[in-house]
Amino acid sequence: MTTCPIDEPLLQVRGISKAFGGVKAVNQLDLSVQAGTVTGLIGPNGCGKSTSIDCISGFQPVDSGAILFQGNDISNRSPDAIAHAGLMRTFQNIRIYDDLSVQENLLVSRQEFDRFSWMTAFAGSRAMRDKERQSAEKAQELLEEIGLQRYLKAPAGILSYGQKKLVALAAAMMSDPKLIILDEPLAGVNPTVITRIEALIKNRNEQGQTFLIVEHNMGFVMRSCHHIIVMESGAKLLEGPPDVVRNDERVIDAYLGRARDRKEPA
Ligand code: ADP
Ligand code: MG
């Protein structure tokens, strides 16, 4: 297993571009995520945040540029290979199985991750039973942490939208990734669940988990992120700690200003 030299970013995106026909969704984007941080990625709708995440996590090929994870080039590798390198992501549109129980959703996430390694090698063996027991324990711990243990055996379909997002986040954590990328984890979520998601991210970060988070909820971004990258038109506009970003005229004009105009509740 490769380890990250001190100071080398966990994730380095170097000049990636991605076009859809004539639309340059991502245009020479550079960004880095330092290990141990919560890094925010913000910018107006359509500026290329989700496409950037898709490229980083292997769900879209890049046209050019490089993506280094722990110093290794992962550009254009499969989502599965990138997950095994230690990078998991959630989607702006939740992807969980409504017909499976909440517990099964977590176990399946882990099984999908493990499919190409121990599952085939140890099928039916004691090693596999041990792994299954460990997965069940991890799922139990996660469900307690997110306050959904009473829904362990309930079909995920009965959960609220926000609770489903919590399950998707927990599912991404089942494989102990080094980096978790979240695409708008709070969008459409009620305040009670927002508090839970925020607490989960904070607790896990305090234990060393690194996050890259796309989010429009500026209160959350400013409270939770150590470093914020602002995108505009497919590229990085600026970056810095919350206090710098919050007070930058370009951000106020291009982004926060517009958000304020929508008369969002304080
Ligand atoms: P954001 O997440 O910042 O709102 P997106 O990355 O979703 O922005 O989109 C960036 C641009 O790329 C938008 O103009 C969007 O319409 C376009 N786009 C995104 N995905 C596709 C796709 N699969 N096919 C065509 N155009 C796309
Ligand atoms: Mg998006």
mmCIF file of C-alpha atoms and ligand atoms in Angstrom:
data_model
loop_
_atom_site.group_PDB
_atom_site.id
_atom_site.type_symbol
_atom_site.label_atom_id
_atom_site.label_comp_id
_atom_site.label_asym_id
_atom_site.label_seq_id
_atom_site.Cartn_x
_atom_site.Cartn_y
_atom_site.Cartn_z
ATOM 1 C CA MET A 1 0.000 0.000 0.000
ATOM 2 C CA THR A 2 1.341 3.444 -0.853
ATOM 3 C CA THR A 3 1.382 6.105 1.808
ATOM 4 C CA CYS A 4 1.225 9.829 1.337
ATOM 5 C CA PRO A 5 4.409 11.759 2.066
ATOM 6 C CA ILE A 6 3.757 14.565 4.555
ATOM 7 C CA ASP A 7 2.643 17.743 2.790
ATOM 8 C CA GLU A 8 1.777 16.039 -0.459
ATOM 9 C CA PRO A 9 -1.957 16.549 -0.995
ATOM 10 C CA LEU A 10 -4.125 13.437 -0.719
ATOM 11 C CA LEU A 11 -5.826 14.474 -3.960
ATOM 12 C CA GLN A 12 -4.307 16.610 -6.686
ATOM 13 C CA VAL A 13 -6.326 17.591 -9.732
ATOM 14 C CA ARG A 14 -4.079 19.053 -12.404
ATOM 15 C CA GLY A 15 -5.620 20.976 -15.262
ATOM 16 C CA ILE A 16 -8.480 18.605 -16.012
ATOM 17 C CA SER A 17 -10.951 19.428 -18.760
ATOM 18 C CA LYS A 18 -14.211 17.765 -19.744
ATOM 19 C CA ALA A 19 -16.528 18.848 -22.540
ATOM 20 C CA PHE A 20 -19.983 17.593 -23.470
ATOM 21 C CA GLY A 21 -20.284 18.440 -27.163
ATOM 22 C CA GLY A 22 -19.674 22.165 -27.256
ATOM 23 C CA VAL A 23 -20.151 22.667 -23.501
ATOM 24 C CA LYS A 24 -16.889 22.939 -21.594
ATOM 25 C CA ALA A 25 -18.211 21.670 -18.267
ATOM 26 C CA VAL A 26 -14.732 21.573 -16.692
ATOM 27 C CA ASN A 27 -11.996 23.748 -18.126
ATOM 28 C CA GLN A 28 -8.402 23.335 -16.906
ATOM 29 C CA LEU A 29 -9.401 22.831 -13.307
ATOM 30 C CA ASP A 30 -6.706 22.627 -10.639
ATOM 31 C CA LEU A 31 -7.484 21.688 -7.078
ATOM 32 C CA SER A 32 -5.962 19.837 -4.147
ATOM 33 C CA VAL A 33 -7.303 18.273 -1.001
ATOM 34 C CA GLN A 34 -4.977 17.973 1.982
ATOM 35 C CA ALA A 35 -5.272 14.876 4.118
ATOM 36 C CA GLY A 36 -7.254 15.428 7.308
ATOM 37 C CA THR A 37 -9.200 18.416 6.030
ATOM 38 C CA VAL A 38 -12.792 19.113 5.169
ATOM 39 C CA THR A 39 -12.464 20.931 1.842
ATOM 40 C CA GLY A 40 -15.471 22.706 0.334
ATOM 41 C CA LEU A 41 -16.141 23.075 -3.379
ATOM 42 C CA ILE A 42 -18.645 25.826 -4.143
ATOM 43 C CA GLY A 43 -19.837 27.759 -7.150
ATOM 44 C CA PRO A 44 -23.014 28.619 -9.050
ATOM 45 C CA ASN A 45 -25.255 25.970 -10.561
ATOM 46 C CA GLY A 46 -23.827 24.602 -13.783
ATOM 47 C CA CYS A 47 -20.245 25.697 -13.051
ATOM 48 C CA GLY A 48 -18.983 22.105 -13.274
ATOM 49 C CA LYS A 49 -18.819 20.849 -9.691
ATOM 50 C CA SER A 50 -20.612 17.542 -10.236
ATOM 51 C CA THR A 51 -18.777 16.879 -13.485
ATOM 52 C CA SER A 52 -15.469 17.467 -11.689
ATOM 53 C CA ILE A 53 -16.458 14.922 -9.032
ATOM 54 C CA ASP A 54 -17.555 12.490 -11.742
ATOM 55 C CA CYS A 55 -14.123 12.799 -13.373
ATOM 56 C CA ILE A 56 -12.233 12.458 -10.076
ATOM 57 C CA SER A 57 -14.210 9.352 -9.078
ATOM 58 C CA GLY A 58 -14.007 7.718 -12.511
ATOM 59 C CA PHE A 59 -17.679 8.118 -13.468
ATOM 60 C CA GLN A 60 -16.722 10.347 -16.424
ATOM 61 C CA PRO A 61 -13.495 10.164 -18.436
ATOM 62 C CA VAL A 62 -11.452 13.366 -18.571
ATOM 63 C CA ASP A 63 -10.495 14.848 -21.947
ATOM 64 C CA SER A 64 -7.138 16.044 -20.607
ATOM 65 C CA GLY A 65 -5.256 16.715 -17.398
ATOM 66 C CA ALA A 66 -4.280 14.421 -14.550
ATOM 67 C CA ILE A 67 -5.762 13.302 -11.244
ATOM 68 C CA LEU A 68 -3.346 12.090 -8.575
ATOM 69 C CA PHE A 69 -4.530 10.290 -5.468
ATOM 70 C CA GLN A 70 -1.821 9.644 -2.884
ATOM 71 C CA GLY A 71 0.628 10.502 -5.640
ATOM 72 C CA ASN A 72 -0.717 7.865 -8.042
ATOM 73 C CA ASP A 73 -2.330 8.799 -11.341
ATOM 74 C CA ILE A 74 -5.961 7.623 -11.192
ATOM 75 C CA SER A 75 -7.215 9.583 -14.204
ATOM 76 C CA ASN A 76 -9.634 7.598 -16.347
ATOM 77 C CA ARG A 77 -9.467 4.542 -14.125
ATOM 78 C CA SER A 78 -12.731 2.750 -13.357
ATOM 79 C CA PRO A 79 -14.907 3.835 -10.404
ATOM 80 C CA ASP A 80 -14.234 0.435 -8.855
ATOM 81 C CA ALA A 81 -10.449 0.819 -9.136
ATOM 82 C CA ILE A 82 -10.668 4.327 -7.681
ATOM 83 C CA ALA A 83 -12.854 3.105 -4.804
ATOM 84 C CA HIS A 84 -10.219 0.478 -4.055
ATOM 85 C CA ALA A 85 -7.544 3.153 -4.071
ATOM 86 C CA GLY A 86 -9.554 4.660 -1.168
ATOM 87 C CA LEU A 87 -11.829 7.258 -2.736
ATOM 88 C CA MET A 88 -15.612 6.979 -2.314
ATOM 89 C CA ARG A 89 -18.296 9.456 -3.334
ATOM 90 C CA THR A 90 -22.009 10.071 -2.975
ATOM 91 C CA PHE A 91 -24.289 11.440 -5.680
ATOM 92 C CA GLN A 92 -26.381 14.574 -5.933
ATOM 93 C CA ASN A 93 -29.301 12.219 -6.702
ATOM 94 C CA ILE A 94 -29.309 9.589 -3.992
ATOM 95 C CA ARG A 95 -28.414 6.081 -5.047
ATOM 96 C CA ILE A 96 -29.693 3.617 -2.481
ATOM 97 C CA TYR A 97 -31.909 0.563 -2.805
ATOM 98 C CA ASP A 98 -35.445 1.360 -1.570
ATOM 99 C CA ASP A 99 -36.465 -2.312 -1.435
ATOM 100 C CA LEU A 100 -33.525 -3.385 0.702
ATOM 101 C CA SER A 101 -33.437 -2.765 4.423
ATOM 102 C CA VAL A 102 -31.290 0.025 5.782
ATOM 103 C CA GLN A 103 -28.851 -2.576 7.116
ATOM 104 C CA GLU A 104 -28.764 -4.388 3.768
ATOM 105 C CA ASN A 105 -27.975 -1.142 1.989
ATOM 106 C CA LEU A 106 -24.836 -0.784 4.090
ATOM 107 C CA LEU A 107 -23.870 -4.444 3.733
ATOM 108 C CA VAL A 108 -24.408 -4.385 -0.031
ATOM 109 C CA SER A 109 -22.230 -1.302 -0.326
ATOM 110 C CA ARG A 110 -19.439 -3.172 1.408
ATOM 111 C CA GLN A 111 -20.052 -6.323 -0.633
ATOM 112 C CA GLU A 112 -19.921 -4.370 -3.877
ATOM 113 C CA PHE A 113 -16.627 -2.935 -2.731
ATOM 114 C CA ASP A 114 -15.251 -6.342 -1.743
ATOM 115 C CA ARG A 115 -16.551 -8.302 -4.695
ATOM 116 C CA PHE A 116 -13.279 -8.544 -6.539
ATOM 117 C CA SER A 117 -11.089 -9.344 -3.608
ATOM 118 C CA TRP A 118 -12.006 -11.576 -0.721
ATOM 119 C CA MET A 119 -15.531 -12.528 -1.790
ATOM 120 C CA THR A 120 -14.333 -14.646 -4.678
ATOM 121 C CA ALA A 121 -11.199 -15.899 -2.964
ATOM 122 C CA PHE A 122 -12.865 -16.963 0.254
ATOM 123 C CA ALA A 123 -16.435 -17.750 -0.794
ATOM 124 C CA GLY A 124 -18.039 -19.937 1.862
ATOM 125 C CA SER A 125 -14.919 -19.906 4.003
ATOM 126 C CA ARG A 126 -14.423 -18.891 7.591
ATOM 127 C CA ALA A 127 -12.541 -15.803 6.425
ATOM 128 C CA MET A 128 -15.648 -14.715 4.546
ATOM 129 C CA ARG A 129 -17.903 -15.311 7.550
ATOM 130 C CA ASP A 130 -15.522 -13.221 9.663
ATOM 131 C CA LYS A 131 -15.676 -10.443 7.094
ATOM 132 C CA GLU A 132 -19.465 -10.598 7.045
ATOM 133 C CA ARG A 133 -19.574 -10.359 10.832
ATOM 134 C CA GLN A 134 -17.211 -7.365 10.776
ATOM 135 C CA SER A 135 -19.378 -5.686 8.122
ATOM 136 C CA ALA A 136 -22.517 -6.239 10.199
ATOM 137 C CA GLU A 137 -20.801 -4.733 13.248
ATOM 138 C CA LYS A 138 -19.616 -1.747 11.238
ATOM 139 C CA ALA A 139 -23.116 -1.223 9.816
ATOM 140 C CA GLN A 140 -24.554 -1.377 13.332
ATOM 141 C CA GLU A 141 -22.038 1.200 14.614
ATOM 142 C CA LEU A 142 -22.709 3.529 11.699
ATOM 143 C CA LEU A 143 -26.476 3.293 12.107
ATOM 144 C CA GLU A 144 -26.151 4.125 15.788
ATOM 145 C CA GLU A 145 -23.899 7.052 14.919
ATOM 146 C CA ILE A 146 -26.440 8.452 12.449
ATOM 147 C CA GLY A 147 -29.381 7.740 14.766
ATOM 148 C CA LEU A 148 -31.125 5.298 12.435
ATOM 149 C CA GLN A 149 -30.574 2.032 14.323
ATOM 150 C CA ARG A 150 -34.313 1.622 14.845
ATOM 151 C CA TYR A 151 -34.664 1.400 11.058
ATOM 152 C CA LEU A 152 -32.062 -1.379 10.758
ATOM 153 C CA LYS A 153 -34.538 -3.887 9.304
ATOM 154 C CA ALA A 154 -36.893 -1.371 7.677
ATOM 155 C CA PRO A 155 -36.948 -0.958 3.906
ATOM 156 C CA ALA A 156 -34.926 2.124 2.996
ATOM 157 C CA GLY A 157 -37.882 3.275 0.890
ATOM 158 C CA ILE A 158 -39.819 4.358 3.995
ATOM 159 C CA LEU A 159 -37.122 6.831 5.080
ATOM 160 C CA SER A 160 -37.350 10.572 4.511
ATOM 161 C CA TYR A 161 -35.204 12.096 1.781
ATOM 162 C CA GLY A 162 -32.678 13.364 4.336
ATOM 163 C CA GLN A 163 -32.525 10.019 6.135
ATOM 164 C CA LYS A 164 -31.792 8.357 2.790
ATOM 165 C CA LYS A 165 -28.932 10.795 2.307
ATOM 166 C CA LEU A 166 -27.597 9.786 5.725
ATOM 167 C CA VAL A 167 -27.766 6.130 4.677
ATOM 168 C CA ALA A 168 -25.945 6.921 1.412
ATOM 169 C CA LEU A 169 -23.233 8.687 3.401
ATOM 170 C CA ALA A 170 -22.963 5.776 5.839
ATOM 171 C CA ALA A 171 -22.804 3.347 2.893
ATOM 172 C CA ALA A 172 -19.851 5.297 1.489
ATOM 173 C CA MET A 173 -18.127 4.936 4.866
ATOM 174 C CA MET A 174 -18.490 1.146 4.982
ATOM 175 C CA SER A 175 -15.207 0.585 3.140
ATOM 176 C CA ASP A 176 -13.154 2.992 5.318
ATOM 177 C CA PRO A 177 -12.170 5.247 2.405
ATOM 178 C CA LYS A 178 -9.313 7.729 2.774
ATOM 179 C CA LEU A 179 -11.293 10.415 0.959
ATOM 180 C CA ILE A 180 -15.064 10.825 0.819
ATOM 181 C CA ILE A 181 -16.515 13.183 -1.767
ATOM 182 C CA LEU A 182 -20.061 14.391 -1.127
ATOM 183 C CA ASP A 183 -22.192 16.082 -3.777
ATOM 184 C CA GLU A 184 -24.689 18.416 -2.082
ATOM 185 C CA PRO A 185 -25.259 16.289 1.032
ATOM 186 C CA LEU A 186 -27.631 18.842 2.589
ATOM 187 C CA ALA A 187 -29.770 19.782 -0.420
ATOM 188 C CA GLY A 188 -33.440 19.059 0.220
ATOM 189 C CA VAL A 189 -32.746 17.854 3.761
ATOM 190 C CA ASN A 190 -34.707 19.027 6.819
ATOM 191 C CA PRO A 191 -32.915 20.914 9.639
ATOM 192 C CA THR A 192 -32.905 17.935 12.035
ATOM 193 C CA VAL A 193 -31.127 15.713 9.541
ATOM 194 C CA ILE A 194 -28.809 18.576 8.490
ATOM 195 C CA THR A 195 -27.642 18.699 12.110
ATOM 196 C CA ARG A 196 -26.995 14.951 12.044
ATOM 197 C CA ILE A 197 -25.092 15.000 8.760
ATOM 198 C CA GLU A 198 -23.027 17.941 9.972
ATOM 199 C CA ALA A 199 -22.232 16.137 13.237
ATOM 200 C CA LEU A 200 -21.272 12.944 11.398
ATOM 201 C CA ILE A 201 -18.860 14.833 9.161
ATOM 202 C CA LYS A 202 -17.384 16.711 12.113
ATOM 203 C CA ASN A 203 -16.930 13.581 14.245
ATOM 204 C CA ARG A 204 -15.396 11.583 11.448
ATOM 205 C CA ASN A 205 -13.092 14.431 10.485
ATOM 206 C CA GLU A 206 -11.909 14.680 14.087
ATOM 207 C CA GLN A 207 -10.969 11.009 13.762
ATOM 208 C CA GLY A 208 -8.913 11.839 10.662
ATOM 209 C CA GLN A 209 -11.396 11.330 7.832
ATOM 210 C CA THR A 210 -10.792 13.607 4.847
ATOM 211 C CA PHE A 211 -13.787 15.073 2.975
ATOM 212 C CA LEU A 212 -14.314 17.043 -0.218
ATOM 213 C CA ILE A 213 -17.819 18.503 -0.122
ATOM 214 C CA VAL A 214 -19.867 20.286 -2.763
ATOM 215 C CA GLU A 215 -22.574 22.226 -0.975
ATOM 216 C CA HIS A 216 -24.683 25.346 -1.413
ATOM 217 C CA ASN A 217 -25.547 25.763 2.278
ATOM 218 C CA MET A 218 -23.082 28.541 3.064
ATOM 219 C CA GLY A 219 -23.604 28.374 6.821
ATOM 220 C CA PHE A 220 -22.504 24.740 6.751
ATOM 221 C CA VAL A 221 -19.609 25.398 4.367
ATOM 222 C CA MET A 222 -18.247 28.244 6.464
ATOM 223 C CA ARG A 223 -18.640 26.297 9.730
ATOM 224 C CA SER A 224 -17.391 22.925 8.557
ATOM 225 C CA CYS A 225 -14.689 23.493 5.938
ATOM 226 C CA HIS A 226 -11.037 24.246 6.631
ATOM 227 C CA HIS A 227 -10.431 25.216 3.038
ATOM 228 C CA ILE A 228 -12.841 26.343 0.322
ATOM 229 C CA ILE A 229 -12.390 26.218 -3.432
ATOM 230 C CA VAL A 230 -14.651 28.441 -5.511
ATOM 231 C CA MET A 231 -15.408 27.395 -9.073
ATOM 232 C CA GLU A 232 -16.771 29.471 -11.900
ATOM 233 C CA SER A 233 -17.328 28.376 -15.500
ATOM 234 C CA GLY A 234 -15.493 25.078 -15.127
ATOM 235 C CA ALA A 235 -12.352 26.487 -13.496
ATOM 236 C CA LYS A 236 -11.135 27.596 -10.093
ATOM 237 C CA LEU A 237 -11.955 31.228 -9.339
ATOM 238 C CA LEU A 238 -10.158 31.359 -5.998
ATOM 239 C CA GLU A 239 -9.518 29.346 -2.863
ATOM 240 C CA GLY A 240 -8.688 29.912 0.762
ATOM 241 C CA PRO A 241 -9.885 29.527 4.332
ATOM 242 C CA PRO A 242 -13.533 30.445 5.071
ATOM 243 C CA ASP A 243 -12.747 33.964 6.285
ATOM 244 C CA VAL A 244 -10.863 34.832 3.111
ATOM 245 C CA VAL A 245 -13.455 33.326 0.777
ATOM 246 C CA ARG A 246 -16.390 34.849 2.638
ATOM 247 C CA ASN A 247 -14.970 38.347 2.263
ATOM 248 C CA ASP A 248 -13.772 38.132 -1.334
ATOM 249 C CA GLU A 249 -15.631 40.559 -3.572
ATOM 250 C CA ARG A 250 -15.669 38.095 -6.457
ATOM 251 C CA VAL A 251 -17.402 35.484 -4.307
ATOM 252 C CA ILE A 252 -19.878 37.986 -2.947
ATOM 253 C CA ASP A 253 -20.682 39.154 -6.483
ATOM 254 C CA ALA A 254 -20.616 35.850 -8.292
ATOM 255 C CA TYR A 255 -22.079 33.592 -5.707
ATOM 256 C CA LEU A 256 -22.985 34.711 -2.220
ATOM 257 C CA GLY A 257 -24.630 37.824 -3.601
ATOM 258 C CA ARG A 258 -26.853 35.770 -5.809
ATOM 259 C CA ALA A 259 -27.677 33.449 -2.915
ATOM 260 C CA ARG A 260 -28.621 36.464 -0.769
ATOM 261 C CA ASP A 261 -30.859 37.757 -3.538
ATOM 262 C CA ARG A 262 -32.871 34.575 -3.240
ATOM 263 C CA LYS A 263 -33.791 35.776 0.262
ATOM 264 C CA GLU A 264 -32.636 32.621 1.983
ATOM 265 C CA PRO A 265 -33.575 32.495 5.652
ATOM 266 C CA ALA A 266 -30.777 33.694 7.934
HETATM 267 P P1 ADP B 1 -22.816 21.828 -11.136
HETATM 268 O O1 ADP B 1 -22.703 20.514 -10.457
HETATM 269 O O2 ADP B 1 -21.760 22.809 -10.742
HETATM 270 O O3 ADP B 1 -24.179 22.422 -11.006
HETATM 271 P P2 ADP B 1 -22.503 20.269 -13.567
HETATM 272 O O4 ADP B 1 -21.159 19.663 -13.468
HETATM 273 O O5 ADP B 1 -23.662 19.392 -13.272
HETATM 274 O O6 ADP B 1 -22.569 21.603 -12.711
HETATM 275 O O7 ADP B 1 -22.707 20.813 -15.039
HETATM 276 C C1 ADP B 1 -21.737 21.606 -15.704
HETATM 277 C C2 ADP B 1 -22.188 21.847 -17.139
HETATM 278 O O8 ADP B 1 -22.102 20.623 -17.863
HETATM 279 C C3 ADP B 1 -23.622 22.304 -17.267
HETATM 280 O O9 ADP B 1 -23.704 23.201 -18.371
HETATM 281 C C4 ADP B 1 -24.377 21.030 -17.568
HETATM 282 O O10 ADP B 1 -25.555 21.286 -18.286
HETATM 283 C C5 ADP B 1 -23.356 20.258 -18.393
HETATM 284 N N1 ADP B 1 -23.468 18.798 -18.234
HETATM 285 C C6 ADP B 1 -23.280 18.104 -17.101
HETATM 286 N N2 ADP B 1 -23.409 16.794 -17.311
HETATM 287 C C7 ADP B 1 -23.706 16.639 -18.626
HETATM 288 C C8 ADP B 1 -23.952 15.507 -19.463
HETATM 289 N N3 ADP B 1 -23.916 14.263 -18.990
HETATM 290 N N4 ADP B 1 -24.191 15.766 -20.768
HETATM 291 C C9 ADP B 1 -24.211 17.006 -21.254
HETATM 292 N N5 ADP B 1 -23.971 18.113 -20.527
HETATM 293 C C10 ADP B 1 -23.734 17.947 -19.220
HETATM 294 MG MG MG B 2 -24.059 19.471 -9.277
#
